[in-house]
Tab-separated table of C-alpha atoms in Angstrom:
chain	number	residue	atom	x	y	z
N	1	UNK	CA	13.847	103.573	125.713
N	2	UNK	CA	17.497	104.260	125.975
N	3	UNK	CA	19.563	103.292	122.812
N	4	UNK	CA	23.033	102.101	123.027
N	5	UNK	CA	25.771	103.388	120.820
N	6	UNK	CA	28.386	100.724	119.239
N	7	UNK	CA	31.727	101.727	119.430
N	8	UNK	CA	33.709	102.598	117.086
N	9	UNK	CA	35.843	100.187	115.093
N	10	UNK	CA	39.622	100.549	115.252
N	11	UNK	CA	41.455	98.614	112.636
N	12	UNK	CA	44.673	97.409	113.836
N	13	UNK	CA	45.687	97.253	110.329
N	14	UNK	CA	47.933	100.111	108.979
N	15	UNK	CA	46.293	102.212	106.299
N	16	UNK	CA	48.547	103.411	103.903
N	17	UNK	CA	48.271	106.383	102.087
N	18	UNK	CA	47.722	106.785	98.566
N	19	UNK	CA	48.533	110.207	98.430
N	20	UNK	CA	50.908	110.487	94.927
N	21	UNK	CA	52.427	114.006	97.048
N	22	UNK	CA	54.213	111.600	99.913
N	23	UNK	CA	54.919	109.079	97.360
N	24	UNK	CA	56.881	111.565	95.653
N	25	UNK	CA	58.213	113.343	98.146
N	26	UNK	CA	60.096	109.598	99.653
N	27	UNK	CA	61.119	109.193	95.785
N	28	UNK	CA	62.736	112.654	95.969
N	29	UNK	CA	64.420	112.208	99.176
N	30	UNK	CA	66.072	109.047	98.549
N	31	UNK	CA	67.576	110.583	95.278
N	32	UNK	CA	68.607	113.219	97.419
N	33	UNK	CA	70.506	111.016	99.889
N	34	UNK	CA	72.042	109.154	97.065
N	35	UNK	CA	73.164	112.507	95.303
N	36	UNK	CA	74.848	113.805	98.383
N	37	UNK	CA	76.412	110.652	99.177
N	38	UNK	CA	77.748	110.522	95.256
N	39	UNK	CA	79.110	114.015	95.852
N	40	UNK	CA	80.489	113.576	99.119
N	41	UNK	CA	82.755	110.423	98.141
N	42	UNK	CA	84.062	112.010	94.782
N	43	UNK	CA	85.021	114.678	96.662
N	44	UNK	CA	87.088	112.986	99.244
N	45	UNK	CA	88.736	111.086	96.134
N	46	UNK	CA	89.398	114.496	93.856
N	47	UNK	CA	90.994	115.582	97.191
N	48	UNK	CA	92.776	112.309	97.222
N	49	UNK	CA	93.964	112.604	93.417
N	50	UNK	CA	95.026	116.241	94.146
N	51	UNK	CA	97.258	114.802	96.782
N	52	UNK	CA	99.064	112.257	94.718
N	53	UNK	CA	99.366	114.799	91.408
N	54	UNK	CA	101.289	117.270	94.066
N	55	UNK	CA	103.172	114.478	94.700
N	56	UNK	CA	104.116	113.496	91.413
N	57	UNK	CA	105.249	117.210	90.158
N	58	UNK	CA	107.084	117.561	93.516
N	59	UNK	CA	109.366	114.722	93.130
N	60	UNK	CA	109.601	116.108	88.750
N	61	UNK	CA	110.329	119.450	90.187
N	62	UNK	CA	112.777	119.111	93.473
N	63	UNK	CA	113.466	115.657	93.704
N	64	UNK	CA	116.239	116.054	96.055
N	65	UNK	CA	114.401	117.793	99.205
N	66	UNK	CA	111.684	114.606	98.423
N	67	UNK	CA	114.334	111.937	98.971
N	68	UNK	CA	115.070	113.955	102.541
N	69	UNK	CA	111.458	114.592	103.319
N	70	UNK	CA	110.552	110.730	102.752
N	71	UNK	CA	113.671	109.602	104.139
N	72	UNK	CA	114.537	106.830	102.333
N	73	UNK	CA	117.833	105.641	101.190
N	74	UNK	CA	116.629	105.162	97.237
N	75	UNK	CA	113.981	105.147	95.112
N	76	UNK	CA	113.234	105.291	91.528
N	77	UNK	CA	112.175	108.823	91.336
N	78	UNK	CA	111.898	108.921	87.495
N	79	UNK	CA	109.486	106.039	87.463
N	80	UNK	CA	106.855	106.880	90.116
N	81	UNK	CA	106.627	111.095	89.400
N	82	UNK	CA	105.571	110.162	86.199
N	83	UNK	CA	102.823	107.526	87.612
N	84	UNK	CA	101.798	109.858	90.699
N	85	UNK	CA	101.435	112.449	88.236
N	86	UNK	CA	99.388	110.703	85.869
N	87	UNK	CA	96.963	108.501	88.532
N	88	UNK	CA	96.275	112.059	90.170
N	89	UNK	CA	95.112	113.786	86.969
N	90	UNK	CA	92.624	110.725	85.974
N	91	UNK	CA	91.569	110.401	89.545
N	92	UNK	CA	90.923	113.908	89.694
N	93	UNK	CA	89.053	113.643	86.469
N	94	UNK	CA	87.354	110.893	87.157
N	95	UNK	CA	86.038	112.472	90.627
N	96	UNK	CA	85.194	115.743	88.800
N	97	UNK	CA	82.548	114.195	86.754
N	98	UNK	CA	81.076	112.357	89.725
N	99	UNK	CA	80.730	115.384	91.553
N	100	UNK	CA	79.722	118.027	89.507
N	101	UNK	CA	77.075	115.265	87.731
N	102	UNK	CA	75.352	114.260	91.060
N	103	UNK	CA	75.415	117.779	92.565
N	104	UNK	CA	74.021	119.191	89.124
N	105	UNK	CA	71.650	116.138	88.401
N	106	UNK	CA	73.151	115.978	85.018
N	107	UNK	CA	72.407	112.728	83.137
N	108	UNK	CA	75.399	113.405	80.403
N	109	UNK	CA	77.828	113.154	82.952
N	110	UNK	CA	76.593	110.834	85.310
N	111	UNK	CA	76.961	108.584	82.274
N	112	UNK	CA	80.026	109.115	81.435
N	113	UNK	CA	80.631	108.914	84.823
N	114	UNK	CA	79.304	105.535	85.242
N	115	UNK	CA	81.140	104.465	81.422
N	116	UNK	CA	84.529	105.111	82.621
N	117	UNK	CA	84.094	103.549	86.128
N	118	UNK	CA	82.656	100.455	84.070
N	119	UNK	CA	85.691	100.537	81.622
N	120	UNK	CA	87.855	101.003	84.731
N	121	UNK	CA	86.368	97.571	86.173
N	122	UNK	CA	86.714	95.546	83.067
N	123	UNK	CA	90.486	96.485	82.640
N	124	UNK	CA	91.171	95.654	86.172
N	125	UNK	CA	89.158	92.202	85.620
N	126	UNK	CA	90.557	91.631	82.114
N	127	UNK	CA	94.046	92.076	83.482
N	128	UNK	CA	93.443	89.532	86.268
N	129	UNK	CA	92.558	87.101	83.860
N	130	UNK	CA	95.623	87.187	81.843
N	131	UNK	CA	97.867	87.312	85.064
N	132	UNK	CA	96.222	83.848	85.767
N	133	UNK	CA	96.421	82.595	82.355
N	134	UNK	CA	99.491	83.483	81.115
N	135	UNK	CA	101.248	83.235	84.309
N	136	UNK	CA	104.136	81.452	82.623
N	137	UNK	CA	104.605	83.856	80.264
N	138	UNK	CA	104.695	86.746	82.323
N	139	UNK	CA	107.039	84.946	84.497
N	140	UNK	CA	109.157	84.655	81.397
N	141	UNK	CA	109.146	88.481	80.178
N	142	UNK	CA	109.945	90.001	83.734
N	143	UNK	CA	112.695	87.264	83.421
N	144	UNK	CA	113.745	88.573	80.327
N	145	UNK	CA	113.337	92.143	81.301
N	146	UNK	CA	115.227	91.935	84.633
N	147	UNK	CA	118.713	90.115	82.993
N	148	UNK	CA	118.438	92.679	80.161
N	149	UNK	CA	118.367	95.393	82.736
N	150	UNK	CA	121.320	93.590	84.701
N	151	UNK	CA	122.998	93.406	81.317
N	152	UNK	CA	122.990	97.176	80.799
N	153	UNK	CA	123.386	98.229	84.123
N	154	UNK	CA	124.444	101.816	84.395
N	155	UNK	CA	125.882	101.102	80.397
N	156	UNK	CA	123.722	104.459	79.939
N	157	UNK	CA	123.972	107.405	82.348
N	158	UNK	CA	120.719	109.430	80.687
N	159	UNK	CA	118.313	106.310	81.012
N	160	UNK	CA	118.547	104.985	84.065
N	161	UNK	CA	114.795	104.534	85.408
N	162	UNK	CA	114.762	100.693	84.719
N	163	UNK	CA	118.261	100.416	86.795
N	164	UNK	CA	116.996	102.438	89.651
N	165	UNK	CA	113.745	100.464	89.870
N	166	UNK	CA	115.287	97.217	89.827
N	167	UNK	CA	117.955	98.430	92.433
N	168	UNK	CA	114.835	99.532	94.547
N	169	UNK	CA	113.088	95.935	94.603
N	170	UNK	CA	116.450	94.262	95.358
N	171	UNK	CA	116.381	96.509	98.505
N	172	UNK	CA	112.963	95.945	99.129
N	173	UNK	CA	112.549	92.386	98.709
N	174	UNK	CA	116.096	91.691	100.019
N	175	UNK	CA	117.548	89.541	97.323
N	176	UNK	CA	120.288	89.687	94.829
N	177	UNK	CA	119.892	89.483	91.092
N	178	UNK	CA	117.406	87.176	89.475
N	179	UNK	CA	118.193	83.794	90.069
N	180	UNK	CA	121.456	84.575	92.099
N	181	UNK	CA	123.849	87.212	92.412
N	182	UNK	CA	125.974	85.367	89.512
N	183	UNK	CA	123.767	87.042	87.371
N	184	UNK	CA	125.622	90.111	87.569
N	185	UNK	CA	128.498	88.840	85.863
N	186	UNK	CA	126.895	90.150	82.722
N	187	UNK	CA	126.842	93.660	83.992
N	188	UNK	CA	129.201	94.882	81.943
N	189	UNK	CA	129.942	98.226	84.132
N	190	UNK	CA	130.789	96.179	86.898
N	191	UNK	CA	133.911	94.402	85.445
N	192	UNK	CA	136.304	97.213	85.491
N	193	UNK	CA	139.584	96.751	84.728
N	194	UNK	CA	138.793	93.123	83.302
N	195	UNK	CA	138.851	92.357	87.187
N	196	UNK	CA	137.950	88.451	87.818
N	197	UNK	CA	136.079	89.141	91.091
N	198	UNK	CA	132.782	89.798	91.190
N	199	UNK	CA	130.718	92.681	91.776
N	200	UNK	CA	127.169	93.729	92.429
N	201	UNK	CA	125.414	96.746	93.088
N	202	UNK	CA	125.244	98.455	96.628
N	203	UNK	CA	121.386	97.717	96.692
N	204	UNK	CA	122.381	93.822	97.087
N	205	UNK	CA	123.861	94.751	100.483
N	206	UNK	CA	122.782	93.050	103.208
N	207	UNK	CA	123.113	95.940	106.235
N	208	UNK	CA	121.393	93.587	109.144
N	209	UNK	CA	124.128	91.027	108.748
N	210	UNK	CA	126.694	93.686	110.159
N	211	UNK	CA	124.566	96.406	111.547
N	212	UNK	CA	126.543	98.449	109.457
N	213	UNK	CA	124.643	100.674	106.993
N	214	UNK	CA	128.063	102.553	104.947
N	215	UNK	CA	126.773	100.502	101.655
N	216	UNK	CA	123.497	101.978	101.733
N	217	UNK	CA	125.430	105.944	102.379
N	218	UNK	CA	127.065	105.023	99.230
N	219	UNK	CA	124.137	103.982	96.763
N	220	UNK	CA	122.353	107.065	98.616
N	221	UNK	CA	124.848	109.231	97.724
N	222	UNK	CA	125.765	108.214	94.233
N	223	UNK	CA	122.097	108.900	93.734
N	224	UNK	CA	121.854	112.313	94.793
N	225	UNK	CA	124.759	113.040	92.892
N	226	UNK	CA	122.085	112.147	89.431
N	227	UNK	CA	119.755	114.785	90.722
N	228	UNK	CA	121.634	117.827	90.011
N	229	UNK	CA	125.103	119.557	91.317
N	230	UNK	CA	122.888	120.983	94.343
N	231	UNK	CA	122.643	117.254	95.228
N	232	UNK	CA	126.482	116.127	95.300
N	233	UNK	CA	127.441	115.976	98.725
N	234	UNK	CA	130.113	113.720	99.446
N	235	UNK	CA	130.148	111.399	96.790
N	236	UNK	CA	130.429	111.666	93.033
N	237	UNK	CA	130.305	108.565	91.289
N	238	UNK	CA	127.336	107.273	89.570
N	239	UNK	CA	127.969	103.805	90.381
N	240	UNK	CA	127.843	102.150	93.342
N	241	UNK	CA	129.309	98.695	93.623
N	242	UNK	CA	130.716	96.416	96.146
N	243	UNK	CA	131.891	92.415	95.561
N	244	UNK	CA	130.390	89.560	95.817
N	245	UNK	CA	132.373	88.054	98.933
N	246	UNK	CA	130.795	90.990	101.302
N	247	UNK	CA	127.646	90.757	103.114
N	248	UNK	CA	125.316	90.839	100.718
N	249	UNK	CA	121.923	88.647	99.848
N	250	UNK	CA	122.269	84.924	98.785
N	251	UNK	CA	118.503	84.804	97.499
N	252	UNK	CA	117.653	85.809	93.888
N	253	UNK	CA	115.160	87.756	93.634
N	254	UNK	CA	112.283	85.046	91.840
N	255	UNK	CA	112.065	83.251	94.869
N	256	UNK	CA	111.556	86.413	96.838
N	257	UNK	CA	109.133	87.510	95.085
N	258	UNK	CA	107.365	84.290	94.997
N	259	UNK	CA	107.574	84.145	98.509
N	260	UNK	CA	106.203	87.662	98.844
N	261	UNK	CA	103.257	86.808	96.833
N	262	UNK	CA	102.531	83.843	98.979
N	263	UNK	CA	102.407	85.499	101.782
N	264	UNK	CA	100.648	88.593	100.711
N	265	UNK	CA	98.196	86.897	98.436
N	266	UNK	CA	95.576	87.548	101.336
N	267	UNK	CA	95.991	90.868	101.466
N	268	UNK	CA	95.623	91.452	97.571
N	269	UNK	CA	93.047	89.541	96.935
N	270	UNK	CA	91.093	91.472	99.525
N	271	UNK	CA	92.350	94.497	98.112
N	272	UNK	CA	91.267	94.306	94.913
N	273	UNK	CA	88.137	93.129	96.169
N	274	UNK	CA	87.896	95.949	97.856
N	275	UNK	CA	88.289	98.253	95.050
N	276	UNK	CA	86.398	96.272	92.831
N	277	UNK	CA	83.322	96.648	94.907
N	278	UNK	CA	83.652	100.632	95.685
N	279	UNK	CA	83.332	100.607	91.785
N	280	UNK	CA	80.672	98.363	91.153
N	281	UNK	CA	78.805	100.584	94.352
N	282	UNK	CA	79.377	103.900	92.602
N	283	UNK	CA	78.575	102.342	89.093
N	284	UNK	CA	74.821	101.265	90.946
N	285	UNK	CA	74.367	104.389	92.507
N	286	UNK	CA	75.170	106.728	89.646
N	287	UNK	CA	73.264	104.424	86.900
N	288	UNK	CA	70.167	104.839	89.513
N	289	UNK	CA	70.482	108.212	89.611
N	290	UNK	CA	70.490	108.818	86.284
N	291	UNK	CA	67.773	106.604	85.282
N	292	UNK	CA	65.524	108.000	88.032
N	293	UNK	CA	66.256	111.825	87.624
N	294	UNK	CA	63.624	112.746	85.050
N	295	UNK	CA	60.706	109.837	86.121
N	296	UNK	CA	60.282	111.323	89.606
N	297	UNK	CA	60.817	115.010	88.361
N	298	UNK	CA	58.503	114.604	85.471
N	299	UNK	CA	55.423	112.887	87.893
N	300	UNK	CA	56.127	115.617	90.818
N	301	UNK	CA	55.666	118.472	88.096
N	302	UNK	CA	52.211	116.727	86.835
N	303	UNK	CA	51.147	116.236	90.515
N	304	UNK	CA	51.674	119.815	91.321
């Protein structure tokens, strides 16, 4: 009598496997990935914060052959090597420790790592608050700061970072003075000769009205001639002023720079969103990394 075999049974349910080795190994892997991808983005930003510190001691170093390689007419060179110099050193730092803690798997400095990113983030967001809270009173200080600046314009020919910054967001937000360019009446500099008419600086020119760009050669010039006798060219006078009847901008500069804001408040919000959120992603990463380092290295050494 011929039996008959039952076939076998195939589940069509996936077994997993309870094996602690490929547990393990998927542990170790994705701390891997995350490792190389910690190391990998510091990197790019220590190469980044290299960049902007050889900036920085370029323009402290040779600021005239900067103003010809960038090409612009003016810009407050004092100012910005000194903030180039510094953001490149603490992005360098800051990028140091993130690489050489992921690559080495060292906790210490993936926390410290993680505490100055978090610091980092609740500056930025503690600042934000008090720009919306004490909007008015910021609005008041600038106000403050910009007529005392117009007050002493070019009254000292050794400090002259604050006049060279305002002259550069006059010519970049194409205005004149704060409120109007009858705020320069209290430049004291710019009443020679007890002369009734009215002057302003050469950054209040306004070269698209004429096409013709000789007030911008001057303030160039009488710019270069602060950087050092290799830098005098043409023109040797440290001030650069025009009047008040020429082409020059009607706007003061408050109402350009609200209008800027308004219609760049897009772009800044999504900016420092932006930022914000590379933080918070390396702060998650790094704090997983170190929490996980020793679990799964401990368990694979008692498996094996």
């Amino acid at each position: 009598m011929d039996t008959c075999e039952e076939p076998p049974i195939v589940s069509l349910v996936p077994t997993y496997s309870k094996d602690p080795q490929v547990k393990m190994s998927a542990q170790e892997s994705c701390l891997s990935l995350v490792k190389y991808f910690l190391f990998v983005f510091n990197l790019f930003f220590f190469v980044l914060g290299g960049l902007i510190f050889c900036f920085g001691t370029w323009i402290l170093i040779d600021k005239t052959s900067f103003v010809s390689f960038v090409g612009l007419s003016f810009v407050p060179l004092q100012t910005w090597s000194k903030v180039l110099a510094v953001s490149g050193v603490l992005t360098m730092a800051l990028a140091l420790l993130g690489c050489v803690g992921a690559l080495k798997e060292l906790r210490c400095l993936l926390g410290l790592y993680f505490g100055m990113l978090l610091l980092l983030f609740a500056t930025q967001i503690t600042l934000g608050i008090l720009i919306s809270t004490q909007r008015i009173r910021l609005e008041r200080r600038v106000q403050e700061l910009v007529l005392q600046t117009i007050h002493s314009y070019r009254a000292n020919p050794d400090e002259t970072a604050a006049e060279e910054s305002w002259d550069y967001a006059q010519f970049q937000l194409r205005c004149c003075g704060w409120h109007s360019p009858r705020d320069w009446i209290s430049a004291r500099t710019l009443r020679g000769n007890h002369s009734e008419e009215l002057l302003v600086p050469c950054s209040c020119y306004n070269s698209t009205a004429t096409n013709d760009s000789s007030g911008f050669d001057k303030l160039f010039f009488s710019q270069l001639s602060r950087l050092g006798p290799r830098a005098r060219l043409r023109q040797t006078a440290d001030l650069c002023a025009l009047p008040a009847r020429a082409h020059i901008y009607r706007e003061g500069c408050a109402q350009s720079l609200r209008k800027w804001l308004h219609n760049n408040l897009i772009s800044i919000v999504g900016i420092c969103l932006g930022v914000g959120l590379v933080e918070l992603g390396f702060m998650t990463l790094s704090i997983f990394l170190c929490r996980n380092l020793d679990h799964v290295y401990n368990r694979l050494a008692r498996y094996r």
